[in-house]
Short mmCIF file of C-alpha atoms in Angstrom, two decimals:
data_model
loop_
_atom_site.label_atom_id
_atom_site.label_comp_id
_atom_site.label_asym_id
_atom_site.label_seq_id
_atom_site.Cartn_x
_atom_site.Cartn_y
_atom_site.Cartn_z
CA MET D 32 -31.48 -2.98 -39.82
CA ALA D 33 -30.40 -6.19 -37.75
CA VAL D 34 -28.59 -7.63 -40.42
CA ASN D 35 -26.41 -3.61 -41.18
CA ILE D 36 -25.78 -4.21 -37.28
CA ARG D 37 -24.26 -7.90 -37.63
CA LYS D 38 -22.09 -6.80 -40.42
CA LEU D 39 -20.83 -4.08 -38.72
CA THR D 40 -19.95 -6.11 -35.62
CA THR D 41 -18.15 -8.83 -37.53
CA PHE D 42 -16.83 -5.92 -39.57
CA ALA D 43 -15.04 -4.36 -35.95
CA ARG D 44 -14.67 -8.18 -35.15
CA PHE D 45 -12.47 -9.24 -37.59
CA ALA D 46 -10.65 -5.79 -37.15
CA ILE D 47 -9.73 -6.72 -33.59
CA ILE D 48 -8.32 -10.17 -34.79
CA LYS D 49 -6.21 -8.85 -37.81
CA ALA D 50 -4.11 -6.57 -35.37
CA ALA D 51 -4.30 -8.78 -32.46
CA PRO D 52 -4.15 -11.99 -33.51
CA PHE D 53 -3.99 -13.76 -30.22
CA LEU D 54 -7.24 -12.40 -29.80
CA TRP D 55 -8.55 -15.31 -32.07
CA PRO D 56 -9.23 -18.16 -29.24
CA VAL D 57 -12.21 -15.65 -27.79
CA MET D 58 -13.09 -13.65 -30.68
CA ALA D 59 -13.76 -16.12 -33.37
CA LEU D 60 -17.80 -16.12 -34.49
CA ARG D 61 -19.63 -18.73 -35.92
CA PRO D 62 -20.73 -19.08 -39.47
CA TYR D 63 -23.78 -17.60 -40.08
CA SER D 64 -23.84 -18.79 -44.05
CA ALA D 65 -23.60 -22.12 -46.12
CA THR D 66 -23.07 -22.89 -49.29
CA ILE D 67 -24.29 -26.37 -49.76
CA ASN D 68 -23.26 -28.04 -52.95
CA ILE D 69 -26.60 -30.17 -52.55
CA THR D 70 -25.28 -32.49 -55.36
CA ASP D 71 -22.20 -33.13 -57.37
CA ASN D 72 -24.63 -34.35 -60.43
CA CYS D 73 -25.02 -32.11 -63.19
CA CYS D 74 -26.62 -31.92 -66.31
CA LEU D 75 -24.17 -29.78 -68.03
CA LYS D 76 -20.89 -30.91 -69.09
CA CYS D 77 -18.72 -27.79 -68.28
CA VAL D 78 -14.71 -28.17 -69.91
CA MET D 79 -13.33 -26.55 -66.24
CA CYS D 80 -15.28 -29.29 -64.13
CA ASN D 81 -15.36 -32.90 -63.38
CA GLN D 82 -19.31 -33.62 -61.96
CA TRP D 83 -20.26 -34.17 -64.65
CA GLN D 84 -18.09 -37.40 -65.81
CA THR D 85 -19.70 -39.64 -62.78
CA TYR D 86 -22.65 -40.63 -61.96
CA HIS D 87 -22.47 -38.98 -58.31
CA LYS D 88 -24.23 -42.33 -55.71
CA ASP D 89 -25.23 -41.97 -51.42
CA GLU D 90 -25.92 -38.69 -51.54
CA LEU D 91 -27.56 -37.46 -48.24
CA SER D 92 -31.19 -37.98 -49.01
CA LYS D 93 -33.94 -35.49 -48.16
CA ASP D 94 -34.70 -37.26 -45.00
CA GLU D 95 -31.09 -36.25 -43.72
CA TRP D 96 -30.58 -32.57 -45.03
CA MET D 97 -33.76 -31.88 -43.39
CA ARG D 98 -32.72 -32.66 -40.56
CA ILE D 99 -29.29 -30.50 -41.03
CA LEU D 100 -30.94 -27.86 -42.72
CA GLY D 101 -32.60 -28.01 -38.53
CA GLU D 102 -29.38 -28.60 -36.84
CA LEU D 103 -27.66 -25.19 -39.07
CA TYR D 104 -30.46 -23.22 -38.08
CA VAL D 105 -29.74 -23.90 -34.15
CA CYS D 106 -26.48 -23.00 -35.07
CA GLY D 107 -27.09 -20.13 -36.21
CA VAL D 108 -27.62 -20.81 -40.22
CA ARG D 109 -29.33 -18.15 -41.55
CA GLU D 110 -28.54 -18.06 -45.16
CA ILE D 111 -27.90 -20.82 -47.55
CA ASN D 112 -26.84 -20.81 -51.32
CA LEU D 113 -27.57 -24.56 -52.70
CA THR D 114 -25.48 -25.07 -55.52
CA GLY D 115 -23.62 -28.25 -57.45
CA GLY D 116 -23.06 -29.73 -59.58
CA GLU D 117 -27.04 -28.75 -60.89
CA PRO D 118 -28.91 -28.41 -57.41
CA LEU D 119 -32.57 -28.25 -60.34
CA CYS D 120 -30.89 -32.34 -60.79
CA ARG D 121 -33.08 -33.37 -57.47
CA SER D 122 -36.39 -34.38 -57.67
CA ASP D 123 -36.48 -33.42 -54.13
CA ILE D 124 -35.10 -30.09 -54.22
CA PHE D 125 -38.14 -28.07 -53.73
CA GLU D 126 -39.51 -30.13 -51.11
CA ILE D 127 -35.55 -28.74 -49.07
CA ILE D 128 -36.24 -25.45 -50.11
CA ALA D 129 -39.02 -25.38 -49.01
CA GLU D 130 -38.26 -26.81 -45.34
CA ALA D 131 -35.50 -24.39 -45.69
CA VAL D 132 -36.90 -21.44 -45.50
CA ARG D 133 -40.32 -22.41 -42.83
CA LEU D 134 -37.22 -22.96 -40.72
CA GLY D 135 -36.74 -19.20 -41.72
CA ILE D 136 -33.53 -19.38 -43.66
CA LYS D 137 -32.79 -17.02 -46.52
CA VAL D 138 -32.42 -19.20 -49.66
CA GLY D 139 -30.20 -18.60 -52.66
CA VAL D 140 -29.18 -20.80 -55.84
CA SER D 141 -27.27 -21.14 -58.00
CA SER D 142 -27.78 -22.69 -60.67
CA ASN D 143 -26.59 -23.07 -65.10
CA GLY D 144 -29.82 -22.08 -65.93
CA ASP D 145 -30.38 -25.31 -68.53
CA MET D 146 -33.49 -26.78 -66.41
CA ILE D 147 -35.50 -23.41 -65.90
CA ASP D 148 -38.41 -22.74 -67.50
CA ASP D 149 -41.96 -20.53 -66.27
CA GLU D 150 -42.82 -23.36 -64.24
CA MET D 151 -39.79 -23.72 -62.45
CA ALA D 152 -39.03 -19.87 -62.11
CA ASP D 153 -42.36 -19.44 -60.91
CA GLN D 154 -41.79 -22.41 -58.37
CA LEU D 155 -38.68 -21.10 -57.27
CA LEU D 156 -40.21 -17.51 -56.71
CA ARG D 157 -43.82 -19.10 -54.71
CA LEU D 158 -41.47 -21.03 -52.70
CA GLY D 159 -39.79 -17.82 -51.28
CA VAL D 160 -36.21 -18.03 -53.19
CA LYS D 161 -34.73 -15.24 -52.59
CA ASP D 162 -31.48 -15.50 -54.91
CA ILE D 163 -30.64 -17.13 -58.00
CA THR D 164 -27.16 -17.06 -60.47
CA ILE D 165 -26.82 -18.01 -63.09
CA SER D 166 -23.43 -19.11 -65.04
CA VAL D 167 -22.41 -17.18 -68.30
CA ASP D 168 -19.18 -17.72 -69.79
CA ALA D 169 -20.14 -17.68 -73.23
CA ILE D 170 -23.02 -16.46 -75.99
CA GLY D 171 -23.71 -18.77 -78.28
CA LEU D 172 -21.65 -22.02 -79.50
CA GLU D 173 -19.22 -20.68 -77.67
CA TYR D 174 -20.93 -21.19 -74.62
CA ASP D 175 -22.26 -24.81 -76.09
CA ARG D 176 -18.86 -25.28 -76.10
CA LEU D 177 -16.92 -24.10 -72.79
CA ARG D 178 -20.79 -26.70 -70.84
CA GLY D 179 -20.58 -28.79 -73.46
CA VAL D 180 -24.17 -29.26 -74.45
CA LYS D 181 -25.39 -28.56 -77.82
CA GLY D 182 -28.60 -25.63 -77.66
CA ALA D 183 -27.63 -25.06 -73.76
CA TYR D 184 -27.39 -21.52 -74.78
CA GLN D 185 -30.89 -21.39 -75.97
CA ARG D 186 -31.93 -22.64 -72.95
CA VAL D 187 -30.20 -20.65 -70.25
CA TYR D 188 -30.72 -17.25 -72.09
CA ARG D 189 -34.33 -17.95 -72.26
CA ALA D 190 -34.35 -18.40 -68.64
CA LEU D 191 -32.63 -16.03 -68.13
CA GLU D 192 -35.76 -13.63 -69.64
CA ILE D 193 -37.85 -15.59 -67.32
CA LEU D 194 -36.23 -14.10 -64.61
CA SER D 195 -35.67 -11.03 -65.59
CA ALA D 196 -39.23 -10.12 -64.90
CA TYR D 197 -38.28 -11.34 -60.76
CA ASN D 198 -35.66 -9.21 -61.07
CA ARG D 199 -37.45 -6.20 -62.70
CA ASP D 200 -39.85 -6.01 -60.07
CA ARG D 201 -38.11 -7.51 -56.71
CA ARG D 202 -39.61 -10.27 -56.35
CA MET D 203 -36.10 -11.87 -56.94
CA SER D 204 -32.34 -10.85 -56.95
CA VAL D 205 -31.04 -12.76 -60.25
CA LEU D 206 -27.10 -12.24 -61.17
CA VAL D 207 -24.91 -13.80 -63.60
CA ALA D 208 -22.13 -15.12 -62.94
CA PHE D 209 -18.98 -14.98 -65.51
CA VAL D 210 -16.43 -17.72 -64.71
CA LEU D 211 -13.13 -15.76 -65.53
CA MET D 212 -9.68 -18.57 -67.30
CA LYS D 213 -8.33 -18.41 -70.01
CA ASP D 214 -10.94 -19.53 -72.53
CA THR D 215 -13.57 -16.76 -71.43
CA LEU D 216 -10.71 -13.70 -71.53
CA THR D 217 -12.20 -13.02 -75.13
CA SER D 218 -16.89 -13.35 -74.07
CA TYR D 219 -16.92 -10.82 -70.94
CA LYS D 220 -18.16 -8.03 -73.44
CA GLU D 221 -20.29 -10.42 -75.74
CA VAL D 222 -21.91 -11.89 -72.44
CA VAL D 223 -22.60 -8.16 -70.75
CA ASN D 224 -24.09 -6.92 -74.11
CA ALA D 225 -26.15 -10.08 -74.05
CA VAL D 226 -27.18 -9.70 -70.40
CA SER D 227 -27.42 -6.22 -69.99
CA PRO D 228 -30.54 -5.56 -72.11
CA LEU D 229 -32.20 -7.95 -69.43
CA GLY D 230 -31.62 -5.62 -66.47
CA ILE D 231 -29.34 -8.18 -64.84
CA PRO D 232 -25.64 -7.30 -63.45
CA VAL D 233 -22.47 -9.38 -64.03
CA VAL D 234 -20.35 -11.01 -61.30
CA VAL D 235 -16.51 -12.79 -61.88
CA ASN D 236 -15.77 -15.82 -60.28
CA LEU D 237 -12.49 -16.14 -60.36
CA PHE D 238 -11.25 -19.68 -62.02
CA ASP D 239 -9.57 -21.92 -58.97
CA THR D 240 -8.19 -25.25 -59.11
CA SER D 241 -8.36 -26.22 -54.70
CA PRO D 242 -12.20 -26.87 -54.92
CA TYR D 243 -12.36 -30.77 -55.51
CA PHE D 244 -15.00 -30.16 -58.69
CA PHE D 245 -12.21 -28.22 -60.55
CA GLN D 246 -9.36 -30.69 -60.00
CA ILE D 247 -8.98 -32.46 -63.60
CA LYS D 248 -5.90 -33.14 -65.03
CA GLY D 249 -4.41 -30.45 -66.69
CA ALA D 250 -6.87 -27.19 -66.02
CA ARG D 251 -4.16 -25.47 -64.47
CA GLU D 252 -2.44 -25.57 -67.81
CA ARG D 253 -5.37 -24.64 -69.42
CA PHE D 254 -7.17 -22.42 -67.98
CA TRP D 255 -5.02 -20.57 -65.66
CA VAL D 256 -4.32 -17.17 -66.61
CA THR D 257 -1.23 -16.35 -66.60
CA GLU D 258 1.31 -13.29 -67.81
CA LYS D 259 0.95 -14.04 -71.35
CA GLU D 260 -2.58 -13.03 -70.42
CA MET D 261 -2.89 -9.68 -68.46
CA SER D 262 -3.06 -8.22 -71.27
CA ARG D 263 -6.05 -8.97 -71.98
CA LEU D 264 -7.16 -10.00 -68.21
CA ALA D 265 -6.02 -5.52 -68.20
CA ASP D 266 -8.88 -4.97 -71.15
CA LEU D 267 -11.26 -6.70 -69.07
CA GLN D 268 -10.59 -4.59 -66.10
CA GLN D 269 -10.80 -1.73 -68.25
CA PHE D 270 -14.11 -2.31 -69.41
CA PHE D 271 -15.55 -3.14 -66.25
CA VAL D 272 -13.98 0.07 -64.47
CA GLU D 273 -15.62 1.98 -67.22
CA GLN D 274 -18.77 0.46 -66.81
CA ILE D 275 -19.63 0.93 -63.70
CA GLN D 276 -18.40 4.74 -64.20
CA ILE D 277 -21.52 4.98 -66.78
CA ALA D 278 -24.08 2.66 -64.86
CA SER D 279 -23.58 1.50 -61.64
CA VAL D 280 -26.29 -1.17 -62.24
CA PHE D 281 -24.02 -3.48 -64.55
CA THR D 282 -22.41 -4.81 -61.77
CA LYS D 283 -22.59 -5.58 -57.99
CA HIS D 284 -18.74 -5.50 -58.24
CA ARG D 285 -16.65 -2.35 -56.39
CA PHE D 286 -13.28 -1.12 -57.79
CA VAL D 287 -11.28 -3.10 -55.43
CA ASP D 288 -12.97 -5.98 -56.75
CA ILE D 289 -11.47 -5.31 -60.74
CA ASP D 290 -8.49 -4.73 -58.87
CA PHE D 291 -8.10 -7.69 -57.02
CA PHE D 292 -8.33 -10.25 -60.50
CA LYS D 293 -4.91 -9.09 -61.40
CA ARG D 294 -3.47 -9.88 -57.79
CA TYR D 295 -4.92 -13.25 -57.78
CA PHE D 296 -3.84 -14.74 -60.79
CA ARG D 297 -0.85 -13.62 -60.35
CA ASP D 298 -1.15 -14.51 -56.09
CA PRO D 299 -3.79 -16.91 -55.40
CA LEU D 300 -2.76 -16.99 -51.42
CA GLN D 301 -2.99 -13.04 -50.96
CA LYS D 302 -1.29 -13.85 -46.94
CA ASP D 303 -1.45 -10.20 -46.32
CA LEU D 304 -5.30 -10.44 -46.59
CA PRO D 305 -6.46 -13.20 -44.21
CA CYS D 306 -9.76 -15.00 -45.17
CA TYR D 307 -12.70 -13.57 -43.43
CA VAL D 308 -14.93 -15.53 -45.60
CA SER D 309 -13.73 -18.41 -43.89
CA GLN D 310 -14.80 -17.49 -39.95
CA ILE D 311 -18.71 -16.55 -41.50
CA ARG D 312 -18.94 -19.51 -43.92
CA LEU D 313 -19.74 -22.48 -44.03
CA ASN D 314 -19.44 -25.05 -47.28
CA ILE D 315 -21.18 -28.78 -46.88
CA GLY D 316 -20.64 -31.44 -49.23
CA PRO D 317 -23.53 -33.54 -50.41
CA LYS D 318 -22.18 -36.49 -48.49
CA GLY D 319 -22.11 -34.55 -45.41
CA GLN D 320 -18.83 -33.51 -45.50
CA ILE D 321 -18.07 -30.42 -44.16
CA PHE D 322 -15.55 -28.40 -45.72
CA GLY D 323 -15.02 -25.33 -43.82
CA GLY D 324 -15.59 -21.43 -45.22
CA CYS D 325 -13.48 -22.97 -48.33
CA TRP D 326 -12.94 -25.99 -50.15
CA SER D 327 -9.33 -25.79 -50.42
CA LEU D 328 -8.84 -27.41 -46.86
CA GLY D 329 -10.52 -30.45 -47.84
CA VAL D 330 -12.96 -31.97 -45.59
CA HIS D 331 -12.79 -32.15 -41.86
CA GLY D 332 -16.26 -32.90 -40.59
CA ASP D 333 -19.21 -35.63 -41.68
CA LEU D 334 -22.83 -35.17 -39.93
CA ARG D 335 -23.40 -38.27 -40.92
CA LYS D 336 -21.22 -39.05 -37.83
CA ASN D 337 -21.89 -35.66 -36.03
CA ARG D 338 -24.09 -33.25 -34.94
CA LEU D 339 -22.60 -29.74 -36.87
CA GLN D 340 -22.95 -28.62 -32.97
CA GLU D 341 -20.32 -31.38 -32.13
CA ILE D 342 -18.16 -30.38 -35.37
CA LEU D 343 -18.08 -26.60 -34.78
CA LYS D 344 -17.43 -27.09 -31.15
CA SER D 345 -14.20 -29.50 -31.80
CA LYS D 346 -10.86 -28.03 -31.21
CA ALA D 347 -10.12 -29.74 -34.99
CA TYR D 348 -12.51 -28.22 -36.82
CA ARG D 349 -11.52 -24.81 -34.99
CA ALA D 350 -7.72 -25.45 -35.69
CA ILE D 351 -8.95 -24.99 -38.97
CA GLN D 352 -11.03 -22.14 -39.00
CA GLN D 353 -7.87 -20.12 -37.86
CA LYS D 354 -5.75 -21.63 -39.89
CA MET D 355 -7.98 -20.87 -43.09
CA PHE D 356 -8.07 -17.21 -41.05
CA ASN D 357 -4.22 -16.75 -41.36
CA LYS D 358 -3.86 -18.44 -44.79
CA GLN D 359 -2.18 -21.27 -44.31
CA CYS D 360 -3.29 -22.93 -47.12
CA PRO D 361 -3.32 -23.24 -51.47
CA GLY D 362 -4.59 -20.16 -51.53
CA CYS D 363 -8.32 -19.99 -53.36
CA SER D 364 -11.04 -17.01 -54.90
CA CYS D 365 -13.86 -18.63 -52.94
CA GLY D 366 -15.57 -16.08 -51.29
CA TYR D 367 -13.66 -12.89 -52.50
CA ILE D 368 -16.04 -10.60 -52.39
CA THR D 369 -16.94 -11.32 -49.07
CA THR D 370 -13.00 -10.84 -47.71
CA LEU D 371 -12.27 -8.06 -49.13
CA ASN D 372 -16.00 -6.28 -48.29
CA TYR D 373 -14.82 -7.26 -44.56
CA SER D 374 -10.94 -5.94 -45.32
CA LEU D 375 -9.99 -2.25 -44.17
CA GLY D 376 -7.35 -1.85 -46.31
CA ASN D 377 -9.33 -2.48 -49.21
CA TRP D 378 -12.58 -0.28 -47.83
CA VAL D 379 -9.95 2.41 -47.54
CA LYS D 380 -8.74 1.86 -51.00
CA GLU D 381 -12.66 1.87 -51.97
CA LEU D 382 -12.65 5.17 -51.03
CA VAL D 383 -9.58 6.44 -53.08
CA TYR D 384 -11.00 5.06 -56.39
CA ARG D 385 -14.23 6.52 -55.62
CA ALA D 386 -12.46 9.85 -54.57
CA PHE D 387 -10.35 10.43 -56.97
CA PRO D 388 -11.44 8.43 -60.59
CA SER D 389 -7.69 9.21 -61.65
CA ALA D 390 -6.41 5.98 -59.37
CA ARG D 391 -8.92 3.99 -60.97
CA ARG D 392 -6.90 3.59 -64.33
CA GLY D 393 -3.68 1.93 -61.80
CA ILE D 394 -6.27 -1.02 -61.90
CA TYR D 395 -5.56 -1.83 -65.55
CA ALA D 396 -2.73 0.08 -66.45
CA GLY D 397 0.78 -1.31 -66.33
CA VAL D 398 0.07 -3.92 -68.05
CA LYS D 399 2.46 -4.74 -71.55
CA LYS D 400 0.31 -3.71 -74.61
#
């Protein structure tokens, strides 16, 4: 109940700020969740990512993370998602997770799944990890090509089989994250068909060139979905809409999320949609960098030099937080589902889609085949 009240209160405050932007200084929220790139090192070599190309040194030690977890808790953060790189590459990851759970912080993990076997899955469950997301963008040899390592698909699918039992028993929430980009526009049905028998829902991450880990030469030209690919994107949207109508367990997406795919690739800024996720979430890098609620505006705090409490209270941080809310940024897809979830206009649109099935055709119609 407490979570529902918090979300309702947050929704109301966002609605007030949207209607009266001058009230932001007195209505702004402190973040209650954090996405933590616990390491930039990785065991795969994904074609759209640059993190694996260098071995990253001087990342925060276990003791530094223990201190920061305490600071996060004191500042009101009650949910964290550990990602990377590959978070499970850290030899001390279990100790870090255990400390977060001990403090009363809900822990989720985003992983490529390559290192997860029966023993590791059991350890994550026993430690109290509540959510785990595994990235799957294709199957078989095509997955191996995208992820840059031969035999990786066999290992990740085995990880999904192991985790699916936890998901069925509701001991852990498991998701498959599908990165939507030019290279994956033809593989989504294969991914869905592969994971559906396991009972694991699929969510779509929209390719984004603003995070530092996706800033590789020629990334936009190579991976961005352009007008030339819009008909194939419309096919994907139609597939998702139809699957939701058949079985809601297929995905966690709402109709407005699916509608957003095309809108985003045509205009990643979406100026009229405030960045709500940046107001309730922190992004933290592996060396203690504070990125705020998204990656696109760079670093504006250093946890090796300052306490989190000091950073959150600083004029510089509050200024950048307001800048993110007002979309004075390049635009990105970071946390787009959360942002849509706090948008009153999109809630109204969702109600229309649910009440009038014929309206759903507008999500994918209108693109010349």
